[in-house]
Amino acid sequence: MTHPFTGKFCVLTLLLSCSASVFAAFNSREYHTKAVACPAVDRVLNQSVNITIDYVDVNPSAKTTILMVHGWPSLWSSWGKQIEHFKGDYRLIAIDVRGFGGSSHPSDIQSSSTLADITGDLTCVLEHAGVASAVCMGHDWGSVTCYEAARRRPDVFSAVIGVTVPYVPFAQPYQPIEAVAAVIPTLSYQVYFADNTSKAIAELNTDIRRTLRGTLRSFASPPPAAFLRSQDNFMAAWDGVVIPPIPFFTLEEEDCFVERFSRQCFDHTLMFYTNGNRYGTWKSAHDQGNFTIPQPVLSILPLEDPVADWVATAKAFNVSAYMPQLTTKTMKGAHWPHMEFPDVFNAIVDEWLAGLEAKGTRRGVSDEL
């Protein structure tokens, strides 16, 4: 459902986007999206519902499957440079996470999309594709999702590649986002998203392209220093500035990204940040009491991310104690290293996957239903 104050902006953006360009590097239109109806829960309506998850399925005859899970704000096509690189050797399933692009969402975004719920979407997609086990590769919130999916369903997720955001176990007491932002001021925007969700959606939807351009920046083309540090707005740090195009997209890639994102705009994408979902995720995992991920894990952490120092975060939470088969690699780049420096990123993943195969530790990743 379109947000009542911003629907006209979504329509306008959709009509103006996706203009032709001769500089395309990854043509998402060449890939056919499939759709599967997955069970979900609307906790406000207190009823079971079905949502639709869109995904692309590349090289389905390959023996090993990598499930690709994007973060915020993103889409399946953000993995384009990985799809082009890995499609000859692996089966690649890249999804639009619920609420993004072509994937729908329960009407409630406050409490109906915990990481347990989204894990259910991942297994639903794999079942629909006939895949019994896969490597889960996620970026940003997709990384957080893959870690939780692997923790919950080790029978399905045989290994994890977590990009940018490290594993943060839910062993500690629950921390409101205000407490987290007090320690890491660049997470102040998450307070805004959590406490003023409708206002934030309206702001983000005012100009979809501008919001995406302001968020998807690189180390060489960074956002203003004040970006992400406000608890009252998201884009004000860019006021009076003409934001350059997304640095790691061609103009056609950006046009098509804006077009697909505009199908639902930001209306349901803030579910990662809402207080109900954050607490629901923590409580579900904390009550289970098992915080170890025994599968092989590759954590790829960028060194110039303006959001946070992820290397220091991983050390602070002593993540290696919870992941006995952890490999950590750092690389240059800001928040989007797989798009900013894809050659470096892909080489790290290639080497790690080859090592797993040599050791024979990719248990079950070639199994199909």
Coordinates of C-alpha atoms in Angstrom, one line a residue:
M1 CA 0.0 0.0 0.0
T2 CA 1.4 3.4 -1.0
H3 CA 2.0 5.8 1.8
P4 CA -0.9 8.4 1.7
F5 CA 1.4 11.4 1.6
T6 CA 3.8 10.2 -0.9
G7 CA 2.1 8.1 -3.5
K8 CA 2.2 10.9 -6.1
F9 CA 5.9 11.1 -5.9
C10 CA 6.2 7.4 -6.5
V11 CA 4.1 7.6 -9.6
L12 CA 6.1 10.6 -10.9
T13 CA 9.4 8.9 -10.2
L14 CA 8.2 5.7 -12.0
L15 CA 7.2 7.6 -15.1
L16 CA 10.4 9.6 -15.3
S17 CA 12.8 6.8 -14.7
C18 CA 14.5 4.1 -16.7
S19 CA 15.7 6.2 -19.6
A20 CA 17.9 4.7 -22.2
S21 CA 21.7 4.7 -21.9
V22 CA 24.6 3.2 -23.8
F23 CA 26.7 2.6 -20.8
A24 CA 25.0 -0.3 -19.2
A25 CA 27.3 -2.8 -17.4
F26 CA 24.6 -5.0 -15.8
N27 CA 21.3 -5.2 -17.5
S28 CA 18.8 -6.4 -14.9
R29 CA 16.1 -6.7 -17.6
E30 CA 17.9 -9.7 -19.1
Y31 CA 17.0 -11.6 -16.0
H32 CA 13.5 -13.1 -15.5
T33 CA 12.1 -12.7 -12.0
K34 CA 10.1 -15.5 -10.5
A35 CA 7.6 -15.0 -7.7
V36 CA 6.6 -17.3 -4.8
A37 CA 3.8 -16.8 -2.2
C38 CA 5.2 -17.2 1.3
P39 CA 3.4 -17.4 4.6
A40 CA 3.7 -14.4 6.9
V41 CA 2.0 -13.0 10.0
D42 CA 0.4 -9.5 10.4
R43 CA 0.7 -9.0 14.1
V44 CA -1.5 -5.9 14.2
L45 CA -4.4 -7.7 12.4
N46 CA -3.5 -10.9 14.3
Q47 CA -3.8 -13.1 11.3
S48 CA -1.8 -15.1 8.9
V49 CA -1.3 -13.7 5.4
N50 CA 0.6 -14.5 2.2
I51 CA 3.2 -12.2 0.8
T52 CA 5.0 -12.5 -2.6
I53 CA 8.8 -12.7 -2.8
D54 CA 10.4 -12.0 -6.2
Y55 CA 13.7 -13.6 -7.0
V56 CA 16.0 -14.3 -10.0
D57 CA 17.4 -17.8 -10.4
V58 CA 20.7 -18.0 -12.4
N59 CA 22.4 -21.2 -13.6
P60 CA 20.0 -23.6 -11.9
S61 CA 22.1 -26.6 -13.1
A62 CA 25.1 -25.7 -10.9
K63 CA 25.7 -28.0 -7.9
T64 CA 26.3 -25.2 -5.3
T65 CA 23.7 -22.5 -4.6
I66 CA 24.4 -19.0 -3.2
L67 CA 21.4 -17.1 -1.9
M68 CA 22.0 -13.4 -2.2
V69 CA 20.2 -11.1 0.3
H70 CA 20.5 -7.3 0.0
G71 CA 20.3 -4.7 2.7
W72 CA 18.8 -1.2 2.9
P73 CA 18.1 0.5 0.6
S74 CA 18.7 -2.0 -2.1
L75 CA 17.3 -4.6 -4.5
W76 CA 18.3 -8.0 -5.9
S77 CA 20.2 -6.2 -8.8
S78 CA 22.7 -4.7 -6.4
W79 CA 24.4 -8.0 -6.7
G80 CA 24.8 -7.5 -10.4
K81 CA 28.6 -7.5 -10.4
Q82 CA 28.6 -10.7 -8.4
I83 CA 26.0 -12.3 -10.6
E84 CA 28.1 -11.6 -13.7
H85 CA 31.2 -13.0 -12.0
F86 CA 29.9 -16.1 -10.3
K87 CA 27.1 -17.2 -12.6
G88 CA 29.4 -19.7 -14.6
D89 CA 30.2 -21.7 -11.5
Y90 CA 27.3 -21.4 -9.0
R91 CA 23.6 -21.3 -8.9
L92 CA 22.7 -17.8 -7.8
I93 CA 19.3 -16.9 -6.3
A94 CA 19.0 -13.2 -5.6
I95 CA 15.8 -11.9 -3.9
D96 CA 14.0 -8.7 -3.4
V97 CA 13.6 -8.7 0.4
R98 CA 10.0 -8.3 1.6
G99 CA 8.9 -4.7 1.1
F100 CA 11.4 -3.9 -1.6
G101 CA 10.9 -3.8 -5.3
G102 CA 8.7 -6.6 -6.4
S103 CA 8.3 -8.3 -3.0
S104 CA 5.2 -7.5 -0.9
H105 CA 4.9 -7.1 2.9
P106 CA 2.2 -7.4 5.5
S107 CA 0.3 -4.1 6.1
D108 CA 2.1 -3.7 9.5
I109 CA 5.7 -2.7 9.3
Q110 CA 6.2 -2.1 13.1
S111 CA 6.2 -5.7 14.4
S112 CA 5.5 -8.1 11.5
S113 CA 9.0 -8.5 10.1
T114 CA 11.4 -9.9 12.6
L115 CA 14.5 -11.6 11.4
A116 CA 12.8 -14.9 12.2
D117 CA 10.0 -13.9 9.8
I118 CA 12.5 -13.0 7.0
T119 CA 14.4 -16.2 7.6
G120 CA 11.1 -17.9 6.7
D121 CA 11.0 -16.0 3.4
L122 CA 14.5 -17.2 2.6
T123 CA 13.6 -20.9 3.2
C124 CA 10.3 -20.4 1.3
V125 CA 12.3 -19.2 -1.8
L126 CA 14.7 -22.1 -1.6
E127 CA 11.9 -24.6 -1.3
H128 CA 10.2 -23.0 -4.3
A129 CA 13.4 -23.3 -6.3
G130 CA 13.9 -26.9 -5.2
V131 CA 17.1 -26.2 -3.2
A132 CA 17.7 -28.0 0.1
S133 CA 20.8 -26.2 1.2
A134 CA 22.7 -23.0 0.2
V135 CA 25.4 -20.5 1.1
C136 CA 23.8 -17.3 2.4
M137 CA 25.5 -14.2 1.2
G138 CA 24.2 -10.9 2.6
H139 CA 25.1 -7.2 2.7
D140 CA 24.2 -4.7 5.4
W141 CA 20.8 -5.9 6.8
G142 CA 21.1 -8.8 4.4
S143 CA 24.3 -9.8 6.3
V144 CA 22.4 -9.6 9.6
T145 CA 19.6 -11.7 8.1
C146 CA 22.0 -14.4 6.8
Y147 CA 23.7 -14.7 10.2
E148 CA 20.3 -15.1 11.9
A149 CA 19.1 -17.5 9.2
A150 CA 22.3 -19.7 9.6
R151 CA 21.8 -19.7 13.4
R152 CA 18.2 -20.7 13.2
R153 CA 18.4 -23.1 10.3
P154 CA 21.8 -24.8 10.1
D155 CA 20.1 -27.6 8.3
V156 CA 19.4 -25.2 5.3
F157 CA 22.3 -22.7 5.4
S158 CA 25.6 -24.5 5.1
A159 CA 27.8 -21.3 5.2
V160 CA 27.6 -17.6 5.4
I161 CA 29.2 -14.7 3.6
G162 CA 28.5 -11.5 5.6
V163 CA 29.3 -8.2 3.9
T164 CA 30.0 -5.0 5.8
V165 CA 28.0 -5.7 9.0
P166 CA 29.5 -8.3 11.3
Y167 CA 27.6 -10.8 13.4
V168 CA 26.2 -9.3 16.6
P169 CA 24.9 -12.1 18.9
F170 CA 21.7 -11.5 20.8
A171 CA 23.3 -12.8 24.0
Q172 CA 23.4 -9.3 25.6
P173 CA 20.4 -7.6 27.2
Y174 CA 18.2 -5.7 24.8
Q175 CA 19.5 -2.2 23.9
P176 CA 17.0 0.4 22.6
I177 CA 18.3 2.1 19.5
E178 CA 18.7 5.4 21.4
A179 CA 21.3 3.7 23.6
V180 CA 23.2 2.4 20.6
A181 CA 23.2 5.8 18.9
A182 CA 24.6 7.4 22.0
V183 CA 27.7 5.3 21.5
I184 CA 27.8 5.4 17.7
P185 CA 26.4 8.8 16.7
T186 CA 26.3 7.8 13.0
L187 CA 23.5 5.5 13.8
S188 CA 21.3 8.4 14.9
Y189 CA 19.2 8.2 11.8
Q190 CA 18.0 4.8 13.1
V191 CA 16.4 6.6 16.0
Y192 CA 14.5 8.7 13.5
F193 CA 13.4 5.7 11.5
A194 CA 12.3 3.9 14.7
D195 CA 10.5 6.7 16.5
N196 CA 9.1 8.7 13.5
T197 CA 8.6 6.0 10.9
S198 CA 5.7 7.6 9.0
K199 CA 7.5 10.9 8.9
A200 CA 10.7 9.2 7.7
I201 CA 8.9 7.3 5.0
A202 CA 7.3 10.6 3.7
E203 CA 10.7 12.2 3.6
L204 CA 12.4 9.3 1.9
N205 CA 9.7 9.1 -0.7
T206 CA 9.7 12.8 -1.6
D207 CA 12.4 12.2 -4.2
I208 CA 13.3 8.5 -4.6
R209 CA 16.3 9.1 -6.9
R210 CA 17.7 11.8 -4.6
T211 CA 17.3 9.6 -1.5
L212 CA 19.1 6.7 -3.3
R213 CA 21.8 8.9 -4.6
G214 CA 22.4 10.4 -1.1
T215 CA 22.6 7.0 0.5
L216 CA 24.5 4.9 -2.0
R217 CA 27.9 6.7 -1.9
S218 CA 31.5 5.6 -2.2
F219 CA 34.7 6.4 -0.4
A220 CA 35.8 8.5 -3.4
S221 CA 32.4 10.3 -3.5
P222 CA 31.3 10.4 0.2
P223 CA 28.2 12.0 1.8
P224 CA 28.5 15.1 3.9
A225 CA 30.0 14.7 7.4
A226 CA 26.7 15.4 9.0
F227 CA 24.9 12.7 7.1
L228 CA 23.3 9.9 9.3
R229 CA 23.8 11.9 12.5
S230 CA 20.4 13.5 12.9
Q231 CA 17.5 12.0 14.9
D232 CA 15.0 14.3 13.2
N233 CA 15.6 13.9 9.5
F234 CA 17.6 11.8 7.0
M235 CA 18.4 14.0 4.0
A236 CA 18.9 17.5 5.5
A237 CA 22.7 17.1 5.4
W238 CA 22.4 17.2 1.6
D239 CA 20.2 20.4 1.5
G240 CA 21.4 22.8 -1.1
V241 CA 23.7 20.2 -2.7
V242 CA 23.2 18.7 -6.2
I243 CA 23.9 15.0 -5.4
P244 CA 26.0 13.3 -8.0
P245 CA 24.8 10.0 -9.6
I246 CA 25.3 6.8 -7.7
P247 CA 29.1 6.3 -8.3
F248 CA 29.1 2.5 -8.9
F249 CA 26.1 2.5 -11.3
T250 CA 26.0 3.4 -14.9
L251 CA 23.2 5.9 -15.6
E252 CA 21.0 3.1 -17.0
E253 CA 21.7 0.9 -14.0
E254 CA 20.6 3.8 -11.8
D255 CA 17.5 4.5 -13.9
C256 CA 16.4 0.9 -13.6
F257 CA 17.2 0.7 -9.9
V258 CA 15.0 3.8 -9.3
E259 CA 12.3 2.3 -11.4
R260 CA 12.1 -1.0 -9.5
F261 CA 12.5 0.7 -6.2
S262 CA 9.6 3.0 -7.0
R263 CA 7.2 0.1 -7.3
Q264 CA 6.7 0.4 -3.5
C265 CA 9.0 3.3 -2.7
F266 CA 10.2 3.2 0.9
D267 CA 6.7 2.4 2.3
H268 CA 7.7 -0.9 3.9
T269 CA 11.4 -0.8 3.8
L270 CA 12.0 0.6 7.3
M271 CA 10.9 -2.7 9.0
F272 CA 14.5 -3.4 9.9
Y273 CA 14.6 -0.3 12.2
T274 CA 11.2 -0.3 14.0
N275 CA 11.2 -0.8 17.7
G276 CA 8.7 -3.7 17.5
N277 CA 10.7 -5.7 15.0
R278 CA 14.0 -5.0 16.7
Y279 CA 12.7 -6.1 20.1
G280 CA 10.8 -9.1 18.6
T281 CA 14.0 -10.2 16.8
W282 CA 16.1 -9.9 20.0
K283 CA 13.5 -11.7 22.2
S284 CA 13.1 -14.6 19.9
A285 CA 16.8 -15.2 19.5
H286 CA 17.6 -14.4 23.1
D287 CA 15.0 -16.8 24.5
Q288 CA 16.4 -19.6 22.3
G289 CA 19.7 -19.2 24.1
N290 CA 21.9 -20.5 21.4
F291 CA 24.1 -17.8 19.8
T292 CA 26.7 -19.9 18.1
I293 CA 27.0 -20.2 14.3
P294 CA 29.0 -23.5 13.7
Q295 CA 29.0 -23.3 9.9
P296 CA 31.9 -21.7 7.9
V297 CA 31.6 -17.9 7.9
L298 CA 33.4 -15.3 5.7
S299 CA 33.1 -11.8 7.1
I300 CA 34.1 -9.1 4.7
L301 CA 34.5 -5.7 6.4
P302 CA 35.2 -2.4 4.6
L303 CA 37.7 -0.1 6.1
E304 CA 36.2 3.3 5.2
D305 CA 32.5 3.0 6.0
P306 CA 31.1 6.3 7.3
V307 CA 28.4 4.3 9.2
A308 CA 30.6 2.6 11.7
D309 CA 34.0 1.0 12.4
W310 CA 32.9 -2.6 11.8
V311 CA 36.3 -4.1 12.6
A312 CA 36.1 -2.5 16.1
T313 CA 32.5 -3.6 16.4
A314 CA 33.4 -7.2 15.7
K315 CA 36.1 -7.1 18.3
A316 CA 33.9 -5.5 20.9
F317 CA 31.3 -8.3 20.5
N318 CA 34.0 -10.9 20.5
V319 CA 32.3 -12.5 17.5
S320 CA 35.0 -15.1 16.9
A321 CA 33.9 -16.8 20.1
Y322 CA 30.5 -17.5 18.6
M323 CA 31.8 -18.6 15.1
P324 CA 34.4 -21.3 15.4
Q325 CA 34.9 -21.4 11.6
L326 CA 35.2 -17.6 11.1
T327 CA 37.4 -16.0 8.4
T328 CA 37.6 -12.2 8.5
K329 CA 38.8 -10.2 5.5
T330 CA 39.1 -6.5 5.3
M331 CA 39.1 -4.4 2.1
K332 CA 39.1 -0.9 1.0
G333 CA 35.7 0.8 0.4
A334 CA 32.8 2.5 2.2
H335 CA 29.5 0.8 3.0
W336 CA 29.0 -0.9 -0.4
P337 CA 32.3 -2.7 -1.1
H338 CA 30.8 -5.4 -3.4
M339 CA 29.7 -2.7 -5.7
E340 CA 32.5 -0.2 -5.2
F341 CA 35.4 -2.6 -5.6
P342 CA 33.8 -5.7 -7.1
D343 CA 37.1 -7.2 -8.4
V344 CA 38.6 -7.1 -4.9
F345 CA 35.4 -8.4 -3.3
N346 CA 34.9 -11.2 -5.8
A347 CA 38.5 -12.4 -5.5
I348 CA 38.1 -12.7 -1.7
V349 CA 34.9 -14.7 -2.1
D350 CA 36.5 -16.9 -4.9
E351 CA 39.4 -17.8 -2.6
W352 CA 37.2 -18.6 0.4
L353 CA 34.8 -20.8 -1.6
A354 CA 37.7 -22.6 -3.2
G355 CA 39.2 -23.2 0.3
L356 CA 35.9 -24.7 1.5
E357 CA 35.7 -27.0 -1.4
A358 CA 39.3 -28.2 -0.9
K359 CA 38.5 -28.9 2.7
G360 CA 35.3 -30.6 1.9
T361 CA 33.4 -28.4 4.3
R362 CA 30.6 -27.2 2.1
R363 CA 28.3 -29.8 3.6
G364 CA 25.1 -30.2 1.7
V365 CA 25.3 -27.1 -0.4
S366 CA 24.8 -29.2 -3.6
D367 CA 21.7 -31.0 -2.3
E368 CA 18.5 -30.3 -4.1
L369 CA 15.0 -31.3 -3.2

